[in-house]
Short mmCIF file of C-alpha atoms and ligand atoms in Angstrom, two decimals:
data_model
loop_
_atom_site.label_atom_id
_atom_site.label_comp_id
_atom_site.label_asym_id
_atom_site.label_seq_id
_atom_site.Cartn_x
_atom_site.Cartn_y
_atom_site.Cartn_z
CA MET E 1387 -0.02 -0.12 -0.08
CA LYS E 1388 0.97 3.70 -0.21
CA ALA E 1389 1.97 5.62 2.88
CA GLN E 1390 3.50 8.97 3.59
CA VAL E 1391 6.60 8.35 5.51
CA LEU E 1392 8.48 10.58 7.75
CA HIS E 1393 12.29 9.78 7.97
CA SER E 1394 13.76 12.66 10.09
CA TYR E 1395 12.80 15.37 12.47
CA ASP E 1396 13.15 19.09 11.52
CA PRO E 1397 13.65 21.26 14.63
CA GLU E 1398 13.92 24.30 12.40
CA MET E 1399 10.72 23.36 10.38
CA LYS E 1400 12.56 24.54 7.31
CA GLN E 1401 12.72 21.52 4.99
CA ASP E 1402 10.58 21.48 1.87
CA VAL E 1403 9.87 17.74 2.26
CA TRP E 1404 8.86 16.30 5.35
CA VAL E 1405 7.16 13.13 4.39
CA LYS E 1406 7.76 10.79 1.30
CA GLU E 1407 5.27 8.55 -0.39
CA GLU E 1408 6.42 5.12 -0.43
CA GLU E 1409 5.10 1.50 -0.91
CA VAL E 1410 5.04 -0.22 2.38
CA PRO E 1411 3.65 -3.54 3.58
CA ASN E 1412 -0.09 -3.97 4.21
CA PRO E 1413 -1.14 -4.33 7.78
CA LYS E 1414 -2.10 -7.85 8.86
CA LEU E 1415 -4.53 -9.08 11.42
CA GLU E 1416 -2.66 -10.42 14.43
CA LYS E 1417 -5.09 -10.22 17.29
CA ALA E 1418 -8.70 -11.76 17.02
CA SER E 1419 -10.05 -8.34 17.90
CA ASP E 1420 -8.06 -6.64 15.09
CA VAL E 1421 -9.77 -4.91 12.26
CA ILE E 1422 -8.09 -3.48 9.24
CA VAL E 1423 -9.72 -0.30 8.01
CA LYS E 1424 -9.28 1.27 4.54
CA ILE E 1425 -8.69 4.87 5.17
CA GLY E 1426 -11.36 7.17 3.69
CA ALA E 1427 -9.72 10.35 5.23
CA ALA E 1428 -7.01 11.24 7.70
CA GLY E 1429 -6.88 14.55 9.52
CA VAL E 1430 -3.74 16.59 9.35
CA CYS E 1431 -3.20 18.00 12.89
CA ARG E 1432 -1.07 20.52 14.42
CA THR E 1433 0.30 17.76 16.52
CA ASP E 1434 1.83 16.31 13.41
CA LEU E 1435 3.91 19.54 12.96
CA HIS E 1436 5.07 19.06 16.63
CA VAL E 1437 6.06 15.55 15.83
CA ILE E 1438 8.15 16.54 12.77
CA GLU E 1439 9.90 19.41 14.75
CA GLY E 1440 10.70 16.80 17.49
CA GLU E 1441 8.68 18.25 20.28
CA TRP E 1442 7.34 14.87 21.21
CA ARG E 1443 10.50 13.00 20.72
CA HIS E 1444 11.45 12.76 24.40
CA ILE E 1445 8.00 11.12 24.95
CA GLN E 1446 7.24 9.03 21.98
CA ASP E 1447 10.69 8.34 20.85
CA PRO E 1448 13.12 8.41 23.69
CA ASP E 1449 15.38 5.48 22.24
CA ASP E 1450 15.42 7.06 18.79
CA LYS E 1451 13.74 3.94 17.16
CA LEU E 1452 10.53 5.36 15.96
CA LEU E 1453 11.47 6.87 12.62
CA PRO E 1454 10.82 5.99 9.93
CA CYS E 1455 6.98 6.27 10.85
CA VAL E 1456 3.68 7.16 9.23
CA MET E 1457 1.92 10.00 11.10
CA GLY E 1458 -1.86 10.35 11.05
CA HIS E 1459 -3.96 9.92 14.10
CA GLU E 1460 -7.40 11.19 13.02
CA ASN E 1461 -8.76 8.44 10.97
CA ALA E 1462 -11.95 7.27 9.44
CA GLY E 1463 -12.67 4.86 6.57
CA TRP E 1464 -14.39 1.47 5.70
CA ILE E 1465 -13.89 -1.79 7.27
CA GLU E 1466 -11.61 -4.02 5.05
CA GLU E 1467 -11.10 -7.06 7.34
CA VAL E 1468 -12.02 -8.30 10.65
CA GLY E 1469 -10.41 -10.60 13.21
CA SER E 1470 -12.27 -13.94 14.33
CA ASP E 1471 -13.70 -12.30 17.49
CA VAL E 1472 -14.96 -9.38 15.86
CA GLU E 1473 -18.82 -9.08 16.00
CA GLY E 1474 -21.28 -6.32 14.90
CA PHE E 1475 -18.88 -5.10 12.07
CA LYS E 1476 -18.42 -6.26 8.57
CA LYS E 1477 -16.52 -5.31 5.53
CA GLY E 1478 -17.59 -2.09 4.00
CA ASP E 1479 -19.09 -0.47 7.32
CA SER E 1480 -18.10 3.10 7.41
CA VAL E 1481 -16.33 3.88 10.88
CA ILE E 1482 -14.40 6.44 12.67
CA LEU E 1483 -11.42 5.33 14.99
CA HIS E 1484 -11.02 6.27 18.51
CA PRO E 1485 -7.25 7.19 18.41
CA ILE E 1486 -5.89 5.40 21.45
CA ILE E 1487 -5.68 1.43 21.30
CA SER E 1488 -5.72 -0.04 24.80
CA GLY E 1489 -2.59 -2.19 25.56
CA THR E 1490 -4.82 -4.56 27.64
CA ASN E 1491 -7.58 -5.14 25.47
CA GLY E 1492 -9.75 -2.98 27.55
CA THR E 1493 -9.07 -4.97 30.80
CA CYS E 1494 -7.21 -2.44 33.01
CA LEU E 1495 -8.92 -0.26 35.43
CA SER E 1496 -8.71 2.82 33.22
CA CYS E 1497 -10.32 1.12 30.36
CA ARG E 1498 -13.07 -0.47 32.74
CA LYS E 1499 -13.79 3.14 33.56
CA GLY E 1500 -14.20 4.09 30.03
CA LEU E 1501 -10.84 6.22 30.05
CA ASP E 1502 -8.91 4.16 27.18
CA THR E 1503 -7.03 7.49 26.70
CA HIS E 1504 -5.15 6.55 30.09
CA ALA E 1505 -4.87 2.67 29.16
CA GLU E 1506 -1.99 0.77 30.32
CA ASN E 1507 0.50 0.32 27.51
CA GLY E 1508 -1.91 2.23 25.11
CA ILE E 1509 -0.62 2.76 21.63
CA PHE E 1510 -1.53 5.93 19.66
CA PRO E 1511 -1.31 5.12 15.73
CA GLY E 1512 0.34 8.13 14.02
CA LEU E 1513 1.94 9.14 17.12
CA ASN E 1514 3.80 6.54 19.02
CA VAL E 1515 4.18 3.62 16.73
CA LYS E 1516 5.38 3.13 13.23
CA GLU E 1517 1.80 2.99 11.64
CA GLY E 1518 -0.58 5.73 11.11
CA GLY E 1519 -3.47 6.96 8.88
CA TYR E 1520 -1.35 8.92 6.34
CA SER E 1521 -1.71 5.43 4.46
CA GLU E 1522 -4.31 3.40 2.43
CA LEU E 1523 -4.79 0.78 5.25
CA LEU E 1524 -4.55 0.89 9.16
CA LYS E 1525 -4.93 -1.68 11.73
CA THR E 1526 -6.99 -1.01 14.92
CA SER E 1527 -9.05 -2.75 17.39
CA VAL E 1528 -12.84 -3.52 17.43
CA ARG E 1529 -12.86 -1.48 20.76
CA ASN E 1530 -11.84 1.59 18.82
CA LEU E 1531 -14.72 1.57 16.18
CA ILE E 1532 -17.72 3.67 15.98
CA LYS E 1533 -20.08 3.33 13.05
CA ILE E 1534 -20.47 6.53 11.07
CA PRO E 1535 -24.10 7.82 11.03
CA ASN E 1536 -25.75 7.35 7.51
CA THR E 1537 -25.90 11.18 6.93
CA LEU E 1538 -22.12 11.33 6.97
CA THR E 1539 -18.99 10.00 5.16
CA PRO E 1540 -15.51 9.26 6.47
CA LYS E 1541 -14.30 12.42 5.08
CA ASP E 1542 -16.85 14.64 6.95
CA VAL E 1543 -15.79 13.30 10.31
CA ALA E 1544 -12.05 11.97 10.29
CA PRO E 1545 -10.66 15.01 12.17
CA PHE E 1546 -13.51 14.37 14.79
CA SER E 1547 -11.52 11.42 16.14
CA ASP E 1548 -8.83 13.73 17.73
CA ALA E 1549 -9.43 17.55 17.21
CA GLY E 1550 -13.14 17.24 17.24
CA LEU E 1551 -13.05 14.80 20.32
CA THR E 1552 -10.76 16.99 22.22
CA ALA E 1553 -12.94 20.23 21.48
CA TYR E 1554 -15.99 18.23 22.42
CA ARG E 1555 -14.58 17.03 25.62
CA VAL E 1556 -13.44 20.47 26.82
CA ALA E 1557 -16.76 22.03 25.75
CA LYS E 1558 -18.55 19.27 27.52
CA LYS E 1559 -16.63 19.84 30.74
CA ALA E 1560 -17.29 23.63 30.58
CA THR E 1561 -21.08 23.12 29.73
CA ARG E 1562 -21.37 20.91 32.96
CA HIS E 1563 -21.23 24.34 34.95
CA LEU E 1564 -21.79 27.21 32.58
CA LEU E 1565 -25.24 28.75 33.18
CA PRO E 1566 -27.15 31.18 30.98
CA GLY E 1567 -25.97 34.67 31.63
CA GLU E 1568 -22.40 33.37 32.26
CA ASN E 1569 -19.56 33.76 29.84
CA CYS E 1570 -17.21 31.35 28.14
CA VAL E 1571 -14.20 32.67 26.30
CA VAL E 1572 -12.69 30.42 23.39
CA ILE E 1573 -9.18 31.59 22.51
CA GLY E 1574 -8.29 30.37 18.91
CA ALA E 1575 -10.98 29.72 16.41
CA GLY E 1576 -9.15 27.37 14.16
CA GLY E 1577 -9.35 23.51 13.83
CA LEU E 1578 -10.33 22.81 17.28
CA GLY E 1579 -11.86 26.05 18.13
CA HIS E 1580 -14.48 26.12 15.50
CA ILE E 1581 -15.72 22.84 16.61
CA ALA E 1582 -15.71 23.72 20.35
CA ILE E 1583 -17.81 26.59 19.69
CA GLN E 1584 -20.44 24.67 17.82
CA CYS E 1585 -20.51 22.15 20.75
CA LEU E 1586 -20.76 24.84 23.32
CA LYS E 1587 -23.70 26.31 21.32
CA ALA E 1588 -25.32 22.88 21.06
CA MET E 1589 -25.05 22.14 24.84
CA CYS E 1590 -25.61 25.40 26.81
CA ALA E 1591 -26.80 29.02 26.66
CA ALA E 1592 -23.89 30.84 28.13
CA ASN E 1593 -22.48 33.83 26.09
CA ILE E 1594 -19.55 32.74 23.82
CA ILE E 1595 -16.74 35.12 23.25
CA ILE E 1596 -14.29 34.22 20.47
CA VAL E 1597 -10.83 35.54 20.95
CA GLU E 1598 -8.67 35.15 17.69
CA LYS E 1599 -5.58 36.72 16.22
CA SER E 1600 -6.76 36.16 12.58
CA GLU E 1601 -9.50 38.40 11.40
CA THR E 1602 -10.47 35.79 8.74
CA ALA E 1603 -10.78 32.92 11.28
CA LEU E 1604 -12.83 35.33 13.53
CA LYS E 1605 -15.26 36.09 10.69
CA HIS E 1606 -15.62 32.31 9.91
CA ALA E 1607 -16.08 31.45 13.44
CA MET E 1608 -18.60 33.84 14.53
CA PRO E 1609 -21.67 32.50 12.61
CA LEU E 1610 -20.94 29.08 14.32
CA GLY E 1611 -22.03 30.48 17.64
CA GLY E 1612 -20.08 33.36 18.86
CA ASP E 1613 -22.04 36.07 20.69
CA HIS E 1614 -18.85 38.48 20.78
CA GLY E 1615 -15.76 38.44 18.72
CA VAL E 1616 -12.49 39.96 19.98
CA LEU E 1617 -9.57 40.38 17.74
CA ILE E 1618 -6.06 39.84 19.48
CA ASP E 1619 -4.60 43.31 18.96
CA GLY E 1620 -3.08 44.12 22.47
CA ASN E 1621 -6.37 45.24 23.98
CA GLU E 1622 -8.02 41.87 24.00
CA VAL E 1623 -7.96 41.35 27.67
CA GLU E 1624 -9.62 44.98 28.27
CA ARG E 1625 -12.23 44.04 25.78
CA VAL E 1626 -13.14 40.68 27.39
CA MET E 1627 -13.12 42.56 30.74
CA GLU E 1628 -15.61 45.04 29.29
CA LEU E 1629 -17.92 42.33 27.79
CA THR E 1630 -17.85 40.41 31.54
CA LYS E 1631 -18.64 43.49 33.68
CA GLY E 1632 -15.11 43.71 34.77
CA LEU E 1633 -14.93 40.48 36.26
CA GLY E 1634 -13.76 37.83 33.49
CA ALA E 1635 -15.41 34.82 32.06
CA GLU E 1636 -16.57 31.82 34.14
CA ALA E 1637 -14.92 29.50 31.71
CA VAL E 1638 -11.91 30.21 29.22
CA ILE E 1639 -10.87 27.52 26.90
CA ASP E 1640 -7.40 28.10 25.58
CA MET E 1641 -6.76 26.20 22.14
CA VAL E 1642 -3.52 27.96 21.66
CA GLY E 1643 -1.32 27.42 24.81
CA GLU E 1644 1.69 29.21 23.37
CA LYS E 1645 3.16 32.66 22.54
CA GLY E 1646 1.57 34.29 25.63
CA SER E 1647 -1.83 33.06 25.36
CA THR E 1648 -1.67 31.13 28.82
CA SER E 1649 -1.15 34.34 30.83
CA MET E 1650 -3.85 36.16 28.55
CA GLY E 1651 -6.32 33.33 29.19
CA LEU E 1652 -5.58 33.33 32.89
CA SER E 1653 -6.18 37.14 32.95
CA MET E 1654 -9.57 36.65 31.36
CA THR E 1655 -10.67 34.01 33.96
CA LYS E 1656 -13.06 35.19 36.60
CA ASN E 1657 -12.40 34.47 40.30
CA THR E 1658 -13.58 30.86 40.98
CA GLY E 1659 -13.76 30.27 37.28
CA SER E 1660 -12.00 27.57 35.21
CA TYR E 1661 -9.13 28.07 32.78
CA TYR E 1662 -9.09 24.99 30.42
CA ILE E 1663 -5.77 24.40 28.60
CA VAL E 1664 -5.89 22.45 25.44
CA GLY E 1665 -3.17 23.70 22.96
CA TYR E 1666 0.29 23.61 24.27
CA GLY E 1667 3.95 24.81 23.93
CA GLU E 1668 4.65 27.17 26.76
CA ASP E 1669 4.80 26.80 30.55
CA ILE E 1670 1.81 28.24 32.57
CA LYS E 1671 3.09 30.57 35.28
CA ILE E 1672 1.03 31.84 37.97
CA LYS E 1673 1.86 32.67 41.52
CA SER E 1674 0.40 30.19 44.18
CA VAL E 1675 -0.91 32.93 46.25
CA ASP E 1676 -2.79 34.25 43.11
CA MET E 1677 -4.33 30.79 42.53
CA ILE E 1678 -5.48 30.77 46.26
CA ILE E 1679 -7.00 34.24 46.46
CA SER E 1680 -8.77 33.90 43.10
CA GLU E 1681 -9.76 30.20 43.57
CA ARG E 1682 -9.42 29.70 39.90
CA ASN E 1683 -8.94 26.08 38.49
CA ILE E 1684 -6.53 25.15 35.88
CA ILE E 1685 -7.72 22.07 33.93
CA GLY E 1686 -5.85 19.89 31.52
CA ASN E 1687 -7.69 18.23 28.56
CA LEU E 1688 -6.64 15.29 26.55
CA ILE E 1689 -8.58 13.95 23.79
CA GLY E 1690 -11.80 12.35 25.02
CA THR E 1691 -13.38 8.84 25.63
CA TRP E 1692 -15.07 6.27 23.26
CA SER E 1693 -18.47 7.38 24.54
CA GLU E 1694 -17.70 11.00 24.00
CA LEU E 1695 -16.66 10.33 20.32
CA TYR E 1696 -20.22 8.66 20.24
CA GLU E 1697 -21.87 11.66 21.61
CA LEU E 1698 -20.02 13.82 19.20
CA MET E 1699 -21.27 11.67 16.21
CA GLU E 1700 -24.83 12.23 17.41
CA LEU E 1701 -24.09 16.07 17.41
CA ALA E 1702 -22.74 15.67 13.90
CA ASN E 1703 -25.72 13.47 12.75
CA LYS E 1704 -28.17 16.26 14.04
CA ASP E 1705 -25.98 18.87 11.99
CA LEU E 1706 -25.21 20.63 15.24
CA VAL E 1707 -21.50 20.26 14.73
CA ARG E 1708 -20.07 20.59 11.20
CA LEU E 1709 -16.38 20.37 10.32
CA SER E 1710 -14.86 22.92 8.12
CA MET E 1711 -12.55 21.08 5.99
CA GLN E 1712 -9.88 21.56 3.17
CA GLU E 1713 -9.39 18.26 1.18
CA TYR E 1714 -5.87 17.18 -0.03
CA LYS E 1715 -4.86 13.99 -1.87
CA LEU E 1716 -2.62 11.56 0.04
CA SER E 1717 0.04 12.35 -2.30
CA GLU E 1718 -0.19 16.07 -1.27
CA ALA E 1719 0.59 15.27 2.33
CA ASN E 1720 3.55 17.70 2.20
CA LYS E 1721 1.50 20.52 0.79
CA ALA E 1722 -1.15 19.98 3.50
CA LEU E 1723 1.65 20.09 6.21
CA HIS E 1724 3.16 23.09 4.95
CA ASP E 1725 -0.09 24.94 4.42
CA LEU E 1726 -1.02 24.08 8.07
CA ASN E 1727 2.36 25.31 9.08
CA ASN E 1728 1.88 28.53 7.14
CA GLY E 1729 -1.62 29.17 8.45
CA LEU E 1730 -3.17 28.68 5.12
CA VAL E 1731 -5.73 25.90 6.17
CA LYS E 1732 -9.33 27.02 6.73
CA GLY E 1733 -10.79 24.89 9.52
CA ARG E 1734 -9.10 21.42 9.15
CA ALA E 1735 -7.05 19.76 6.44
CA VAL E 1736 -7.77 16.00 5.57
CA LEU E 1737 -5.74 13.56 3.35
CA VAL E 1738 -7.88 11.46 1.02
CA PRO E 1739 -6.04 8.44 -0.33
ZN1 LIG N 2195 -4.76 15.61 16.27
#
């Protein structure tokens, strides 16, 4: 099969070619619970850029053995082949893949609690193993599959399996406490942000304030559920304070997490409110005394559970959450990655084999 293979890290992010199209062996069923999926679309994620620049290297590749590897952790497609224990799925079914494969076949305590994201020895295709979705076929486990509603195709939903799922999970956490009349700031209205805004809109009646540095992205995101749009121009904290009666927002969801956005986000968080960190790159700095006096919460967010992916599919099926997408052929993986790196992708890029 064809795959786009990453051979070396590029800390400077200056190379013209990051991945190469190559012929690699087809995946084979090994466990009876294995399923081979014919990729219909693979999302191109900012995490892939972080992989290329080596930011994940100390975590996913401490022994320097990962490369060459195939990226792509946001995958959907059609079932090609199922292992002997697989029930309820057959060749041709269209499915989305929960991204983390349990290392215990779902029998460890985390998995029993539904937290496969914290599974023992979990693997993350496209991130910490050699196989990923920038290819024609991918092996997963039956435990990871969710059937795609008839109203949608793999290409409509692939990035939901990570970007969408992360956005959904954080929006769901915030909507558990956000009441009508309260405020929720979303920093960054790109790939994750534009999905979170729709999830918030679908699940609560709080005011949604979108804070974004690109005028185009802000314009694109406002009709998805924004009540107020604030451009990052140096006065954004003052603007949010004006909109929240000088108090800040009950929830701030930070999709950026770098270049100063964490201190900006914390400044926008009301006393007793919650700052949800999703994007990453810089350290969060806050004096412990400030944390105590303000009683603010800082909450980390990692993807979401299988059942949350199911819930998100239901929102998509009702057309309450729709993905803005830019389509590239698998052979154009380099262009998609560079476009993303250069801020030229509207919504989410997907690779279609
Ligand atoms: Zn991703």
